[in-house]
């Protein structure tokens, strides 16, 4: 599909942003966002949707590119387009768990085995409980290994059974590193599949339904963790990678295809929360991320509806691990992590680069990044001034061809988005 016609179409779509900044500033920012869309990578992105909040209100928004390609043309991306938002999903999953914490049904410092229904221990430290908090802050010594999701008919407990031995690619514990659980940060998606399983076992509800009933629905946020049950499947974006031959669909093609009714009809609640991808499978729009930012800024309340106490929001935001130069490894710009939340402190991350989203940053942004299937997403907010940066950029090339950031462990496109949105407010 690559060629002059496609490039012209992308550029045309990029020139139709929706903006709400002052007219003069808006024109300048639109031009900069257009340039990111068409020139941020070696070839144009498929889609870029972004919003900047200030004092809790949308101060600027932009949308360019396409949500998906079809035989008869393209569907433009917009602020209501649903993207598989990758690891930003962890924030929403954590909100669901924190509701159970607030109700006294889950204790963050309890042995996760008590909730999972099977023993969860790193054999290298068999006497050390792996707590719920360790699952949330990536210090459990559990590793993704060869996979971190399973189909509904399988049990997550089986990933930790005797058939999985040290030295094998399917062994899901860090081995021979000498790092006691709770002391070493290693980013782990499987841990959030375990969190999803805990939510199911404690609530008695299937994870995707629980999140819809207790988090997304009350917040008025469109989307969900089950692609087959989206209220607005027509808003769904297909995620593409930009490969030498053109854009290649990676996930979420039309019509949406999830687990079959037959698979889900026999699913045992509490057996395998990974099936609904709590770590990265949320479909949500950038407008939905803006509402989520306002909820967090409001201390657990949005439009008069309270889901969490301010205390529990602060628990999510408060760092439970901070990089000290020798207590973790991570390819991402993470030097400080709370419960499902990154804090951009400006301090060096494990890659030796400062955790800053743009030059001159001295703020207190917290939130999460996402990176999967050719999409990079961002959900970042501050409470004191009501600022937020939320975005989805799709159509990245393969990971080894992505242009790195100039001054941070973010990609160049992410740095440019942050820089441009920071300039939207005088």
Coordinates of C-alpha atoms in Angstrom, one line a residue, residues 167-330:
X167 CA 17.1 -22.9 32.5
X168 CA 14.1 -23.5 30.3
X169 CA 12.6 -20.7 28.2
X170 CA 9.2 -21.3 29.9
X171 CA 10.5 -20.8 33.5
X172 CA 8.7 -17.8 35.0
X173 CA 11.0 -16.9 37.9
X174 CA 14.2 -15.0 37.9
X175 CA 16.9 -17.6 38.7
X176 CA 20.4 -17.3 40.1
X177 CA 20.3 -13.5 40.2
X178 CA 20.4 -13.4 44.0
X179 CA 17.6 -10.9 44.1
X180 CA 15.1 -11.5 46.9
X181 CA 11.5 -10.7 46.1
X182 CA 10.7 -7.1 46.8
X183 CA 14.2 -5.8 46.1
X184 CA 14.8 -5.9 42.3
X185 CA 12.7 -4.3 39.6
X186 CA 12.1 -6.2 36.4
X187 CA 9.1 -5.2 34.2
X188 CA 6.6 -8.1 34.1
X189 CA 3.4 -8.3 32.2
X190 CA 2.5 -11.7 33.6
X191 CA 2.2 -10.1 37.1
X192 CA -0.8 -8.2 35.9
X193 CA -2.4 -11.4 34.5
X194 CA -2.1 -12.6 38.1
X195 CA -3.7 -9.4 39.4
X196 CA -6.6 -10.0 37.0
X197 CA -6.9 -13.5 38.4
X198 CA -7.0 -12.1 41.9
X199 CA -9.7 -9.7 41.0
X200 CA -11.8 -12.5 39.6
X201 CA -11.3 -14.8 42.6
X202 CA -12.1 -12.1 45.1
X203 CA -15.0 -10.5 43.2
X204 CA -16.5 -13.6 41.7
X205 CA -16.8 -11.7 38.4
X206 CA -15.0 -12.3 35.1
X207 CA -12.2 -9.7 34.8
X208 CA -13.5 -7.9 31.7
X209 CA -17.0 -7.7 33.1
X210 CA -15.7 -6.5 36.5
X211 CA -13.7 -3.7 34.9
X212 CA -16.6 -2.6 32.8
X213 CA -19.1 -2.6 35.7
X214 CA -16.8 -1.1 38.4
X215 CA -14.4 1.1 36.6
X216 CA -15.1 2.0 33.0
X217 CA -18.9 2.3 33.2
X218 CA -19.0 4.5 36.3
X219 CA -16.4 6.8 34.8
X220 CA -18.3 7.1 31.5
X221 CA -15.3 5.8 29.5
X222 CA -16.0 3.9 26.3
X223 CA -14.0 0.7 25.6
X224 CA -13.2 -2.5 27.4
X225 CA -10.8 -5.4 27.8
X226 CA -12.9 -7.8 25.6
X227 CA -12.9 -6.8 21.9
X228 CA -15.9 -9.0 21.3
X229 CA -18.1 -7.0 23.6
X230 CA -17.2 -3.4 22.7
X231 CA -20.3 -1.1 22.6
X232 CA -18.8 0.8 19.6
X233 CA -16.7 -1.7 17.6
X234 CA -16.9 0.7 14.6
X235 CA -14.6 3.0 16.6
X236 CA -11.9 0.4 16.9
X237 CA -8.5 1.2 15.4
X238 CA -6.5 -1.5 13.7
X239 CA -2.8 -1.3 14.8
X240 CA -0.2 -1.4 12.1
X241 CA 3.5 -1.7 11.9
X242 CA 5.3 0.3 9.2
X243 CA 7.3 -2.4 7.4
X244 CA 9.4 -2.2 4.2
X245 CA 6.4 -3.3 2.1
X246 CA 3.9 -0.9 3.7
X247 CA 1.6 -0.9 6.7
X248 CA 0.9 -4.4 8.0
X249 CA -2.0 -5.0 10.4
X250 CA -0.9 -6.4 13.7
X251 CA -4.0 -6.6 15.8
X252 CA -7.7 -5.5 16.0
X253 CA -8.7 -6.0 12.4
X254 CA -12.4 -5.8 11.3
X255 CA -14.7 -7.5 12.1
X256 CA -13.3 -7.6 15.7
X257 CA -12.4 -11.2 16.7
X258 CA -11.9 -12.2 20.4
X259 CA -12.3 -15.4 22.2
X260 CA -15.2 -17.5 20.8
X261 CA -18.5 -17.9 22.7
X262 CA -17.7 -21.6 23.0
X263 CA -14.3 -20.8 24.7
X264 CA -15.9 -18.3 27.1
X265 CA -18.9 -20.5 27.9
X266 CA -16.7 -23.0 29.7
X267 CA -14.3 -20.4 31.3
X268 CA -13.9 -20.9 35.1
X269 CA -13.8 -17.5 36.8
X270 CA -10.6 -17.1 38.8
X271 CA -8.6 -19.6 36.8
X272 CA -6.9 -17.4 34.2
X273 CA -7.2 -13.6 34.2
X274 CA -4.5 -13.4 31.6
X275 CA -7.1 -14.4 29.0
X276 CA -8.4 -10.8 29.0
X277 CA -4.9 -9.1 28.9
X278 CA -5.1 -7.0 32.1
X279 CA -1.5 -5.9 31.3
X280 CA -2.2 -4.3 27.9
X281 CA -5.5 -5.3 26.3
X282 CA -7.7 -2.3 27.2
X283 CA -9.3 -0.6 24.2
X284 CA -9.8 3.1 25.0
X285 CA -9.8 6.4 23.3
X286 CA -7.6 9.4 23.9
X287 CA -10.8 11.2 25.1
X288 CA -11.3 8.3 27.5
X289 CA -7.7 8.8 28.7
X290 CA -8.5 12.5 29.3
X291 CA -11.4 11.5 31.5
X292 CA -9.1 9.0 33.3
X293 CA -6.6 11.8 34.0
X294 CA -9.3 14.0 35.5
X295 CA -10.4 11.1 37.7
X296 CA -6.9 10.7 39.1
X297 CA -6.4 14.5 39.4
X298 CA -9.7 14.5 41.4
X299 CA -8.4 12.1 43.9
X300 CA -10.6 9.2 42.8
X301 CA -13.7 11.2 41.9
X302 CA -15.0 12.3 38.5
X303 CA -18.1 14.3 37.9
X304 CA -19.3 13.7 41.4
X305 CA -18.8 10.0 41.2
X306 CA -16.2 8.5 43.7
X307 CA -14.6 5.2 43.0
X308 CA -11.5 5.4 45.1
X309 CA -10.5 7.5 48.2
X310 CA -7.8 10.1 47.8
X311 CA -5.7 8.0 50.1
X312 CA -5.8 5.0 47.7
X313 CA -5.1 7.2 44.7
X314 CA -2.0 8.4 46.6
X315 CA -1.0 4.8 47.3
X316 CA -1.0 4.2 43.5
X317 CA 1.0 7.3 42.9
X318 CA 3.6 7.0 45.7
X319 CA 6.8 5.3 44.6
X320 CA 7.3 1.9 46.1
X321 CA 10.5 1.3 44.1
X322 CA 13.1 3.8 43.0
X323 CA 16.2 3.1 41.0
X324 CA 19.4 3.5 43.0
X325 CA 21.9 2.5 40.3
X326 CA 21.9 -1.2 41.0
X327 CA 18.4 -2.4 41.9
X328 CA 16.7 -3.1 38.6
X329 CA 16.8 -3.4 34.8
X330 CA 14.4 -2.0 32.3

